[in-house]
Coordinates of C-alpha atoms (C1' of nucleotides) in Angstrom, one line a residue:
Chain A
M1 CA -35.6 31.1 -232.3
A2 CA -36.3 33.6 -235.0
R3 CA -33.9 31.7 -237.2
P4 CA -34.5 28.0 -237.0
S5 CA -31.1 27.4 -238.6
S6 CA -29.3 24.6 -236.8
P7 CA -26.8 25.8 -234.3
A8 CA -23.8 23.7 -233.4
A9 CA -22.6 24.0 -237.0
E10 CA -19.4 25.7 -236.0
S11 CA -18.2 23.0 -233.5
A12 CA -19.0 20.2 -236.0
A13 CA -17.2 22.0 -238.8
G14 CA -14.3 22.6 -236.5
T15 CA -13.7 19.0 -235.6
A16 CA -14.3 18.0 -239.2
A17 CA -11.6 20.4 -240.3
A18 CA -9.2 19.1 -237.7
D19 CA -8.9 15.5 -238.7
A20 CA -9.3 16.2 -242.5
A21 CA -6.2 15.9 -244.7
G22 CA -5.3 18.5 -247.3
P23 CA -5.8 22.2 -247.4
D24 CA -8.8 22.1 -249.6
R25 CA -10.8 20.2 -247.1
R26 CA -10.1 22.8 -244.5
D27 CA -11.0 25.7 -246.8
R28 CA -14.3 24.2 -247.6
A29 CA -15.1 23.7 -243.9
W30 CA -14.2 27.2 -243.1
L31 CA -16.3 28.6 -245.8
Q32 CA -19.2 26.4 -244.8
A33 CA -19.0 27.7 -241.2
L34 CA -18.7 31.3 -242.4
T35 CA -21.7 31.1 -244.6
T36 CA -23.8 29.7 -241.8
E37 CA -22.7 32.5 -239.6
A38 CA -23.2 35.2 -242.2
A39 CA -26.9 34.8 -242.0
A40 CA -26.8 35.4 -238.3
L41 CA -24.7 38.6 -238.7
D42 CA -27.0 40.9 -240.6
R43 CA -29.9 39.7 -238.6
S44 CA -30.1 43.1 -236.8
S45 CA -33.0 45.1 -238.3
T46 CA -34.7 47.2 -235.6
A47 CA -38.0 45.4 -236.1
E48 CA -36.6 42.1 -235.2
R49 CA -34.9 43.5 -232.1
V50 CA -38.2 45.0 -231.0
A51 CA -39.9 41.6 -231.7
D52 CA -37.3 39.9 -229.5
A53 CA -38.0 42.3 -226.7
L54 CA -41.8 41.8 -226.9
R55 CA -41.4 38.1 -227.3
R56 CA -39.5 37.9 -224.0
R57 CA -42.1 39.9 -222.2
V58 CA -44.8 37.6 -223.5
T59 CA -43.2 34.2 -223.1
E60 CA -42.0 35.1 -219.6
G61 CA -45.5 36.0 -218.6
H62 CA -45.2 39.7 -218.0
L63 CA -48.0 40.3 -220.5
A64 CA -51.1 38.2 -219.7
P65 CA -52.9 36.6 -222.6
G66 CA -55.7 38.9 -223.9
T67 CA -54.1 42.2 -223.1
R68 CA -54.1 44.7 -225.9
L69 CA -50.8 46.2 -227.0
S70 CA -51.3 49.8 -227.8
E71 CA -49.2 51.2 -230.6
E72 CA -49.0 54.7 -229.2
Q73 CA -47.9 53.4 -225.8
L74 CA -45.3 51.0 -227.1
V75 CA -43.9 53.6 -229.6
A76 CA -43.3 55.9 -226.7
V77 CA -41.7 53.2 -224.5
L78 CA -39.6 51.5 -227.1
Q79 CA -38.4 54.6 -228.9
V80 CA -39.2 53.3 -232.4
S81 CA -41.4 54.4 -235.2
R82 CA -44.9 53.2 -235.5
N83 CA -44.1 51.4 -238.8
T84 CA -41.3 49.4 -237.3
L85 CA -43.4 48.5 -234.3
R86 CA -46.1 47.3 -236.7
E87 CA -43.5 45.2 -238.5
A88 CA -42.5 43.6 -235.2
F89 CA -46.2 43.0 -234.6
R90 CA -46.4 41.2 -237.9
L91 CA -43.4 39.0 -237.0
L92 CA -44.9 37.9 -233.6
G93 CA -48.3 37.5 -235.2
H94 CA -47.0 34.9 -237.6
E95 CA -45.4 33.2 -234.7
G96 CA -48.8 32.9 -233.1
L97 CA -47.9 34.9 -230.0
L98 CA -49.9 38.0 -231.0
V99 CA -53.2 38.1 -232.8
H100 CA -54.1 41.0 -235.0
R101 CA -57.7 42.1 -235.3
L102 CA -58.4 44.6 -238.0
H103 CA -59.0 48.2 -236.8
R104 CA -58.9 46.9 -233.2
G105 CA -55.2 46.4 -232.6
V106 CA -53.0 43.5 -231.5
F107 CA -53.6 41.3 -228.5
V108 CA -51.6 38.7 -226.7
T109 CA -53.0 35.4 -228.0
E110 CA -55.5 33.6 -225.8
L111 CA -55.3 29.9 -226.4
T112 CA -58.6 28.1 -226.4
D113 CA -58.9 24.4 -225.5
E114 CA -59.2 23.6 -229.2
D115 CA -55.9 25.4 -229.8
L116 CA -54.2 23.3 -227.1
V117 CA -55.5 20.1 -228.6
D118 CA -54.4 21.3 -232.1
I119 CA -50.9 22.2 -230.9
Y120 CA -50.5 18.7 -229.4
R121 CA -52.0 17.2 -232.5
V122 CA -49.2 18.7 -234.6
R123 CA -46.5 18.0 -232.1
R124 CA -47.5 14.4 -232.1
A125 CA -47.4 14.2 -235.8
V126 CA -44.1 16.0 -236.1
E127 CA -42.1 14.6 -233.2
C128 CA -43.2 11.0 -233.6
D129 CA -42.4 11.1 -237.3
V130 CA -39.0 12.5 -236.5
V131 CA -38.3 9.7 -234.0
R132 CA -39.6 7.0 -236.3
R133 CA -37.4 8.0 -239.2
L134 CA -34.4 8.6 -237.0
G135 CA -32.7 5.4 -238.0
E136 CA -32.4 6.5 -241.6
V137 CA -30.2 9.4 -240.7
L138 CA -28.7 8.6 -237.4
D139 CA -26.8 5.3 -237.6
P140 CA -24.3 5.9 -240.3
A141 CA -20.9 7.2 -239.1
A142 CA -22.6 8.4 -235.8
G143 CA -20.2 11.4 -236.3
P144 CA -20.0 13.8 -233.4
E145 CA -22.7 12.0 -231.4
P146 CA -25.9 13.7 -232.7
L147 CA -27.6 12.9 -229.4
G148 CA -25.1 14.9 -227.4
Q149 CA -27.3 18.0 -227.4
L150 CA -30.3 15.9 -226.2
R151 CA -28.3 14.4 -223.4
A152 CA -27.2 17.9 -222.3
D153 CA -30.8 19.0 -222.2
V154 CA -31.9 16.0 -220.2
E155 CA -29.1 16.6 -217.7
A156 CA -29.8 20.3 -217.5
G157 CA -33.4 19.5 -216.7
E158 CA -32.4 17.1 -214.0
D159 CA -30.0 19.5 -212.4
A160 CA -32.6 22.3 -212.4
A161 CA -35.1 20.0 -210.9
R162 CA -32.7 19.1 -208.1
R163 CA -32.2 22.8 -207.5
G164 CA -35.9 23.4 -207.5
D165 CA -35.5 25.9 -210.4
W166 CA -38.7 24.9 -212.2
S167 CA -38.5 27.7 -214.7
A168 CA -35.1 26.3 -215.8
V169 CA -36.7 22.9 -216.0
G170 CA -39.3 24.3 -218.4
T171 CA -36.7 25.8 -220.7
A172 CA -34.7 22.6 -220.6
N173 CA -37.8 20.7 -221.5
M174 CA -38.4 23.0 -224.5
H175 CA -34.9 22.7 -225.7
F176 CA -35.1 18.9 -225.4
H177 CA -38.0 18.8 -227.8
Q178 CA -36.6 21.4 -230.1
H179 CA -33.3 19.6 -230.4
L180 CA -35.2 16.3 -230.8
V181 CA -36.9 17.6 -233.9
A182 CA -33.6 19.2 -235.0
L183 CA -32.2 15.7 -235.4
A184 CA -34.2 15.4 -238.6
G185 CA -32.2 18.2 -240.2
S186 CA -35.3 19.8 -241.6
P187 CA -35.4 23.7 -241.4
R188 CA -39.2 23.7 -241.9
L189 CA -39.8 21.2 -239.1
D190 CA -37.5 23.2 -236.9
G191 CA -39.5 26.3 -237.7
T192 CA -42.9 24.8 -237.0
T193 CA -41.9 23.3 -233.7
A194 CA -40.3 26.5 -232.6
R195 CA -43.7 28.2 -233.3
L196 CA -45.6 25.5 -231.5
L197 CA -43.4 25.6 -228.4
A198 CA -43.7 29.4 -228.4
E199 CA -47.5 29.2 -228.5
L200 CA -47.4 26.5 -225.8
R201 CA -45.5 28.9 -223.5
L202 CA -48.7 31.0 -223.5
A203 CA -50.6 28.2 -222.0
F204 CA -48.0 27.7 -219.2
Q205 CA -48.6 31.1 -217.8
G206 CA -50.6 31.3 -214.6
A207 CA -49.9 27.7 -213.4
A208 CA -47.3 26.6 -210.9
A209 CA -44.1 25.8 -212.9
E210 CA -43.4 22.8 -210.8
H211 CA -46.6 21.0 -211.7
V212 CA -46.3 22.1 -215.4
H213 CA -42.8 21.0 -216.0
G214 CA -41.8 18.8 -213.1
P215 CA -43.3 15.4 -214.2
Y216 CA -41.4 15.4 -217.5
V217 CA -37.7 15.3 -216.5
A218 CA -38.0 11.6 -215.8
R219 CA -39.9 11.0 -219.1
N220 CA -37.3 12.9 -221.0
R221 CA -34.6 10.7 -219.5
A222 CA -36.5 7.6 -220.4
L223 CA -37.1 8.8 -223.9
F224 CA -33.4 9.7 -224.4
E225 CA -32.3 6.3 -223.2
L226 CA -34.6 4.6 -225.7
L227 CA -33.2 6.8 -228.5
H228 CA -29.6 6.1 -227.4
A229 CA -30.3 2.4 -227.4
G230 CA -31.6 2.8 -231.0
R231 CA -35.1 1.5 -230.1
T232 CA -36.7 4.1 -232.2
E233 CA -40.1 2.4 -232.6
Q234 CA -40.4 1.9 -228.9
A235 CA -39.3 5.5 -228.4
A236 CA -42.1 6.7 -230.8
T237 CA -44.8 4.9 -228.9
E238 CA -43.4 6.2 -225.6
L239 CA -43.4 9.7 -227.1
E240 CA -47.0 9.4 -228.2
E241 CA -48.2 8.5 -224.7
Y242 CA -45.9 11.2 -223.3
L243 CA -47.7 13.9 -225.4
D244 CA -51.1 12.6 -224.7
V245 CA -50.5 12.6 -221.0
S246 CA -49.0 16.1 -221.3
L247 CA -52.1 17.4 -223.1
A248 CA -54.4 15.9 -220.5
H249 CA -52.3 17.4 -217.8
M250 CA -52.5 20.9 -219.4
T251 CA -56.2 20.8 -219.8
D252 CA -56.6 19.6 -216.2
L253 CA -54.4 22.5 -214.9
R254 CA -56.7 24.9 -216.8
H255 CA -60.1 23.7 -215.6
G256 CA -59.2 22.1 -212.3
P257 CA -58.7 18.3 -212.0
R258 CA -62.4 17.6 -212.6
R259 CA -64.8 19.5 -214.7
Chain B
M1 CA -55.4 30.3 -242.8
A2 CA -54.4 33.7 -241.7
R3 CA -57.0 33.8 -239.0
P4 CA -57.4 30.5 -237.3
S5 CA -59.9 32.1 -234.8
S6 CA -63.5 31.5 -235.6
P7 CA -65.6 34.6 -235.1
A8 CA -69.4 34.4 -235.7
A9 CA -69.8 31.9 -232.9
E10 CA -71.3 34.5 -230.6
S11 CA -73.8 36.0 -233.0
A12 CA -74.9 32.7 -234.3
A13 CA -75.4 31.3 -230.7
G14 CA -77.2 34.5 -229.7
T15 CA -79.8 34.5 -232.4
A16 CA -80.3 30.8 -232.0
A17 CA -81.1 31.3 -228.4
A18 CA -83.2 34.4 -229.0
D19 CA -85.9 32.9 -231.3
A20 CA -85.6 29.3 -230.4
A21 CA -88.7 28.2 -232.2
G22 CA -90.3 30.3 -235.0
P23 CA -88.9 31.2 -238.4
D24 CA -85.7 29.8 -237.0
R25 CA -84.4 27.7 -240.0
R26 CA -84.4 30.5 -242.5
D27 CA -83.0 33.1 -240.1
R28 CA -80.2 30.8 -239.0
A29 CA -79.3 30.1 -242.6
W30 CA -79.2 33.7 -243.5
L31 CA -77.1 34.6 -240.6
Q32 CA -74.8 31.7 -241.1
A33 CA -74.2 32.8 -244.7
L34 CA -73.8 36.4 -243.7
T35 CA -71.3 35.7 -241.0
T36 CA -69.2 33.5 -243.2
E37 CA -69.1 36.2 -245.8
A38 CA -68.4 38.9 -243.3
A39 CA -65.1 37.3 -242.4
A40 CA -64.2 37.4 -246.0
L41 CA -65.2 41.0 -246.4
D42 CA -63.3 42.8 -243.7
R43 CA -60.3 40.6 -244.5
S44 CA -59.4 43.2 -247.0
S45 CA -56.7 45.5 -245.6
T46 CA -54.8 47.0 -248.5
A47 CA -51.7 45.2 -247.7
E48 CA -53.4 41.8 -247.9
R49 CA -55.0 42.7 -251.2
V50 CA -51.6 43.7 -252.6
A51 CA -50.2 40.4 -251.2
D52 CA -52.9 38.5 -253.0
A53 CA -52.1 40.2 -256.2
L54 CA -48.4 39.5 -255.9
R55 CA -49.1 36.0 -254.8
R56 CA -51.1 35.3 -257.9
R57 CA -48.3 36.7 -260.1
V58 CA -45.8 34.5 -258.4
T59 CA -47.7 31.2 -258.2
E60 CA -48.9 31.5 -261.8
G61 CA -45.3 31.9 -263.0
H62 CA -45.4 35.5 -264.3
L63 CA -42.5 36.3 -262.0
A64 CA -39.6 33.9 -262.3
P65 CA -37.8 32.8 -259.2
G66 CA -34.8 35.0 -258.4
T67 CA -36.2 38.2 -259.9
R68 CA -36.0 41.2 -257.7
L69 CA -39.2 43.1 -256.9
S70 CA -38.4 46.8 -257.0
E71 CA -40.2 48.9 -254.4
E72 CA -40.2 52.0 -256.5
Q73 CA -41.6 50.2 -259.5
L74 CA -44.3 48.3 -257.7
V75 CA -45.4 51.4 -255.8
A76 CA -46.0 53.1 -259.1
V77 CA -47.8 50.2 -260.6
L78 CA -50.0 49.2 -257.7
Q79 CA -50.8 52.7 -256.6
V80 CA -50.1 52.1 -252.9
S81 CA -47.7 53.6 -250.5
R82 CA -44.3 52.2 -249.9
N83 CA -45.1 51.2 -246.4
T84 CA -48.1 49.1 -247.3
L85 CA -46.1 47.5 -250.1
R86 CA -43.5 46.5 -247.6
E87 CA -46.1 45.1 -245.4
A88 CA -47.3 42.9 -248.3
F89 CA -43.7 41.9 -248.8
R90 CA -43.6 40.7 -245.2
L91 CA -46.7 38.7 -245.6
L92 CA -45.4 36.9 -248.6
G93 CA -42.0 36.5 -247.0
H94 CA -43.5 34.6 -244.1
E95 CA -45.3 32.4 -246.6
G96 CA -41.9 31.5 -248.1
L97 CA -42.8 32.9 -251.6
L98 CA -40.5 35.9 -251.2
V99 CA -37.1 36.2 -249.6
H100 CA -36.0 39.4 -248.0
R101 CA -32.3 40.3 -248.1
L102 CA -31.3 43.2 -245.9
H103 CA -30.6 46.4 -247.8
R104 CA -30.9 44.4 -251.0
G105 CA -34.6 44.1 -251.5
V106 CA -37.0 41.2 -251.9
F107 CA -36.7 38.4 -254.4
V108 CA -38.9 35.6 -255.6
T109 CA -37.7 32.6 -253.7
E110 CA -35.4 30.2 -255.5
L111 CA -35.9 26.7 -254.2
T112 CA -32.7 24.7 -253.7
D113 CA -32.7 20.9 -254.0
E114 CA -32.5 20.8 -250.2
D115 CA -35.6 22.9 -250.0
L116 CA -37.4 20.5 -252.3
V117 CA -36.4 17.5 -250.2
D118 CA -37.3 19.4 -247.0
I119 CA -40.8 20.3 -248.3
Y120 CA -41.5 16.7 -249.2
R121 CA -40.1 15.6 -245.9
V122 CA -42.7 17.7 -244.1
R123 CA -45.5 16.8 -246.5
R124 CA -44.8 13.1 -245.9
A125 CA -44.9 13.6 -242.1
V126 CA -48.1 15.6 -242.2
E127 CA -50.2 13.9 -244.8
C128 CA -49.3 10.4 -243.8
D129 CA -50.1 11.1 -240.2
V130 CA -53.4 12.6 -241.2
V131 CA -54.3 9.5 -243.2
R132 CA -53.2 7.1 -240.5
R133 CA -55.3 8.9 -237.8
L134 CA -58.3 9.3 -240.1
G135 CA -60.2 6.4 -238.5
E136 CA -60.4 8.2 -235.2
V137 CA -62.4 11.0 -236.6
L138 CA -64.0 9.9 -239.8
D139 CA -66.1 6.8 -239.1
P140 CA -68.6 8.1 -236.5
A141 CA -71.8 9.7 -238.0
A142 CA -70.0 10.1 -241.3
G143 CA -72.1 13.3 -241.4
P144 CA -72.1 15.2 -244.7
E145 CA -69.7 12.7 -246.3
P146 CA -66.4 14.3 -245.3
L147 CA -64.8 12.7 -248.4
G148 CA -67.1 14.5 -250.8
Q149 CA -64.6 17.3 -251.3
L150 CA -61.9 14.9 -252.1
R151 CA -64.0 13.1 -254.6
A152 CA -64.8 16.4 -256.3
D153 CA -61.1 17.2 -256.5
V154 CA -60.3 13.9 -258.0
E155 CA -63.0 14.2 -260.6
A156 CA -62.0 17.7 -261.4
G157 CA -58.5 16.5 -262.1
E158 CA -59.7 13.7 -264.3
D159 CA -61.9 16.1 -266.3
A160 CA -59.1 18.6 -266.7
A161 CA -56.8 15.8 -267.8
R162 CA -59.3 14.7 -270.5
R163 CA -59.5 18.3 -271.7
G164 CA -55.7 18.6 -271.7
D165 CA -55.9 21.5 -269.4
W166 CA -52.8 20.6 -267.4
S167 CA -52.8 23.8 -265.4
A168 CA -56.2 22.9 -264.1
V169 CA -54.9 19.5 -263.3
G170 CA -52.2 21.1 -261.2
T171 CA -54.7 23.2 -259.1
A172 CA -57.0 20.2 -258.7
N173 CA -54.0 18.2 -257.4
M174 CA -53.2 20.9 -254.9
H175 CA -56.8 21.1 -253.8
F176 CA -56.8 17.4 -253.3
H177 CA -53.9 17.4 -250.9
Q178 CA -55.1 20.5 -249.1
H179 CA -58.5 19.0 -248.5
L180 CA -56.9 15.7 -247.6
V181 CA -55.1 17.4 -244.7
A182 CA -58.3 19.4 -243.9
L183 CA -60.0 16.1 -242.9
A184 CA -57.9 16.2 -239.7
G185 CA -59.7 19.4 -238.7
S186 CA -56.5 21.0 -237.5
P187 CA -56.1 24.7 -238.4
R188 CA -52.3 24.5 -237.9
L189 CA -51.9 21.6 -240.1
D190 CA -54.0 23.3 -242.7
G191 CA -51.8 26.4 -242.5
T192 CA -48.5 24.5 -242.9
T193 CA -49.7 22.5 -245.9
A194 CA -51.0 25.7 -247.5
R195 CA -47.6 27.2 -247.1
L196 CA -45.9 24.0 -248.3
L197 CA -48.0 23.8 -251.4
A198 CA -47.5 27.5 -252.2
E199 CA -43.7 27.0 -252.0
L200 CA -44.0 23.9 -254.2
R201 CA -45.7 26.0 -256.9
L202 CA -42.4 27.8 -257.2
A203 CA -40.7 24.6 -258.2
F204 CA -43.4 23.8 -260.8
Q205 CA -42.5 26.9 -262.8
G206 CA -40.5 26.3 -265.9
A207 CA -41.5 22.7 -266.5
A208 CA -44.1 21.4 -268.8
A209 CA -47.3 21.2 -266.7
E210 CA -48.3 17.9 -268.3
H211 CA -45.3 16.1 -267.0
V212 CA -45.4 17.8 -263.7
H213 CA -49.1 17.1 -262.9
G214 CA -50.2 14.5 -265.4
P215 CA -49.0 11.3 -263.7
Y216 CA -50.9 12.0 -260.5
V217 CA -54.5 12.0 -261.5
A218 CA -54.5 8.2 -261.4
R219 CA -52.7 8.1 -258.1
N220 CA -55.1 10.5 -256.6
R221 CA -58.0 8.3 -257.7
A222 CA -56.3 5.2 -256.3
L223 CA -55.6 7.0 -253.0
F224 CA -59.2 8.2 -252.8
E225 CA -60.6 4.8 -253.4
L226 CA -58.5 3.4 -250.6
L227 CA -59.7 6.1 -248.2
H228 CA -63.3 5.6 -249.2
A229 CA -62.9 1.9 -248.5
G230 CA -61.6 2.7 -245.1
R231 CA -58.2 1.0 -245.7
T232 CA -56.3 3.9 -244.0
E233 CA -53.1 2.0 -243.3
Q234 CA -52.8 0.9 -246.9
A235 CA -53.6 4.4 -248.0
A236 CA -50.8 5.7 -245.9
T237 CA -48.2 3.5 -247.4
E238 CA -49.5 4.3 -250.9
L239 CA -49.2 8.0 -250.0
E240 CA -45.6 7.5 -248.8
E241 CA -44.6 6.0 -252.1
Y242 CA -46.7 8.6 -253.9
L243 CA -44.7 11.4 -252.3
D244 CA -41.3 9.7 -252.8
V245 CA -42.0 9.2 -256.4
S246 CA -43.2 12.8 -256.8
L247 CA -40.0 14.1 -255.2
A248 CA -37.8 12.0 -257.4
H249 CA -39.8 13.2 -260.4
M250 CA -39.4 16.8 -259.5
T251 CA -35.6 16.6 -259.0
D252 CA -35.4 14.7 -262.4
L253 CA -37.3 17.5 -264.1
R254 CA -34.9 20.0 -262.7
H255 CA -31.6 18.3 -263.6
G256 CA -32.6 16.2 -266.5
P257 CA -33.4 12.5 -266.2
R258 CA -29.8 11.7 -265.4
R259 CA -27.1 13.7 -263.7
Chain C
dC1 C1' -5.8 40.5 -262.5
dT2 C1' -6.7 42.0 -258.0
dT3 C1' -7.5 45.7 -254.8
dG4 C1' -9.2 50.3 -253.2
dT5 C1' -12.3 54.2 -253.9
dC6 C1' -16.1 56.9 -255.4
dG7 C1' -20.9 58.1 -256.8
dG8 C1' -25.6 56.7 -258.0
dA9 C1' -29.4 54.0 -256.7
dT10 C1' -32.1 51.4 -253.5
dT11 C1' -33.4 50.3 -249.1
dG12 C1' -34.2 51.0 -243.8
dT13 C1' -36.3 54.0 -240.7
dT14 C1' -38.7 57.9 -239.0
dC15 C1' -42.1 61.4 -238.8
dA16 C1' -46.5 63.9 -239.3
dA17 C1' -51.0 63.9 -241.0
dC18 C1' -55.7 62.5 -242.6
dG19 C1' -59.5 59.4 -243.4
dA20 C1' -61.8 55.2 -241.6
dT21 C1' -63.4 52.3 -238.1
dT22 C1' -64.4 50.8 -233.5
dC23 C1' -65.9 51.4 -228.9
dC24 C1' -68.4 53.7 -225.2
dA25 C1' -71.6 56.6 -223.2
dT26 C1' -75.4 59.2 -223.5
dA27 C1' -80.0 60.3 -224.9
dG28 C1' -84.2 59.1 -227.0
dT29 C1' -88.2 55.9 -227.9
dG30 C1' -91.6 52.1 -227.1
Chain D
dC1 C1' -87.3 49.2 -217.7
dA2 C1' -85.4 47.5 -221.9
dC3 C1' -83.8 48.6 -226.4
dT4 C1' -82.1 51.4 -230.2
dA5 C1' -79.6 55.2 -232.2
dT6 C1' -76.8 59.0 -232.2
dG7 C1' -72.8 61.2 -231.0
dG8 C1' -67.8 61.9 -229.7
dA9 C1' -63.3 60.1 -228.4
dA10 C1' -59.8 57.0 -229.2
dT11 C1' -57.3 54.1 -232.1
dC12 C1' -56.0 52.1 -236.3
dG13 C1' -54.9 52.1 -241.5
dT14 C1' -52.7 54.4 -245.0
dT15 C1' -50.2 57.9 -247.2
dG16 C1' -46.3 60.8 -248.6
dA17 C1' -42.0 62.8 -247.8
dA18 C1' -37.6 63.0 -245.8
dC19 C1' -32.9 61.5 -244.2
dA20 C1' -29.5 58.0 -243.1
dA21 C1' -27.4 53.6 -244.1
dT22 C1' -26.1 50.3 -247.3
dC23 C1' -25.3 48.0 -251.7
dC24 C1' -23.8 48.0 -256.5
dG25 C1' -21.2 49.1 -260.5
dA26 C1' -17.5 51.6 -262.6
dC27 C1' -13.2 53.4 -262.6
dA28 C1' -8.5 54.0 -261.2
dA29 C1' -4.2 52.3 -259.0
dG30 C1' -1.0 48.8 -257.6

DNA sequence: CTTGTCGGATTGTTCAACGATTCCATAGTG
DNA sequence: CACTATGGAATCGTTGAACAATCCGACAAG
């Protein structure tokens, strides 16, 4: 998630090289695939690994929102220097998971109700726009079925729901929306949605995963079917209602059904 | 943009409750002014000040895209430690102005054509959505004329154009779009547009400011008038064409009118 | 002309230290 | 009893230096 670059580039390039004629075509495909992977190779950098570790702890709920992350303590545990730890803090801070108060330290972000509204405000703008403009980019050639990833996410969610694994339902749901936006092919939109969904995970903590994620496997399926049928405008309005309902649901879960 | 959280809520509320009736008006005004300035004061943090300085140099074109920023050199010039300089680098890197290549150093970002398309892709999604949903938040009360800031930006652009100060036209143009998005009252949308516009400044470098910014003072005026008349839907379509034209204009300026 | 190797230069990371700031508790005052 | 202020403890911000890892250019060999 740190690199919003689109995955699945390799498989697409592979099939493209297979049916292409001429050695030049294949060379270009290979190079294309290599360059996309090159960025992922040198991604090490201790700070990013530390950030990954902390991100997992936060998004999986091991660190409650509001808790302070002591530099001294984490330096001792993670076996890294204070500077690199601070670098990791910066990374997560710009992702919205950690908030940095001057001379006070870093804390796990506490989402206010306004934040929740704001997040869904942006999601609605981004995701609905992506869906509405899908026709401009999706129809031609229909290459390797761009919706395949979405279908996989929907089915993964349904499987997990049957198994009662509501945590897996949640991640499948996240992947569904991430991949939905990825259809636009915009690195910046990918990045913003990745940040939004990461922040949203903070709000999921402390509530029963079944109630948080359960109701949306059916809606994901419905949305996917609309997209697959090419009814983008209808899908967009469905998605708008989807997100509004989801926001209302979230605020209810926080304050109790009535306030 | 860096700190979406709003402090000052507590102190303001506290004093307001303390002396409910008395010399309340003046006290509240003083405290309000102080608290707003307080946030700006302790926002210092050497790294952020260094970042501000570098940001100015980049956005004003003193550093051409692609140039490498030597740590050693900048440490000597800016009189700060290498670690704090690197922290400033990270800040600007996350804003998209600087790109950080492992073991190679930081460089002023070079925008590709795809980047330019992507930036306008997101701008169109965000700004048009803001305009379309303006009716939901603008009409009631109409408080302190929310469009006042926009009008000021439009007039500032027109004045600067009359003076031939095309650089000022450019900043007025930026402010116009920034304040347009600000009407939505969404901190996250504000942040993303701030980043987008900062990246866009990179693309403006190296072209005559008159051709880059000149054609848009009239369009800003037209857009403002539509908004002021409450014709949001018409304003949205106008804005769509506005942005499409602007993108085409930018790519033309880069490659010459024909390719 | 391409390929392999070497050395200088720059970056990545760590460490220890000092000044600055915040927080908390205690004591003093009305 | 409530309120302010004064102190100390803890933590953060910043610095400077040091070493290891990596990149870059030049040079030599095939």
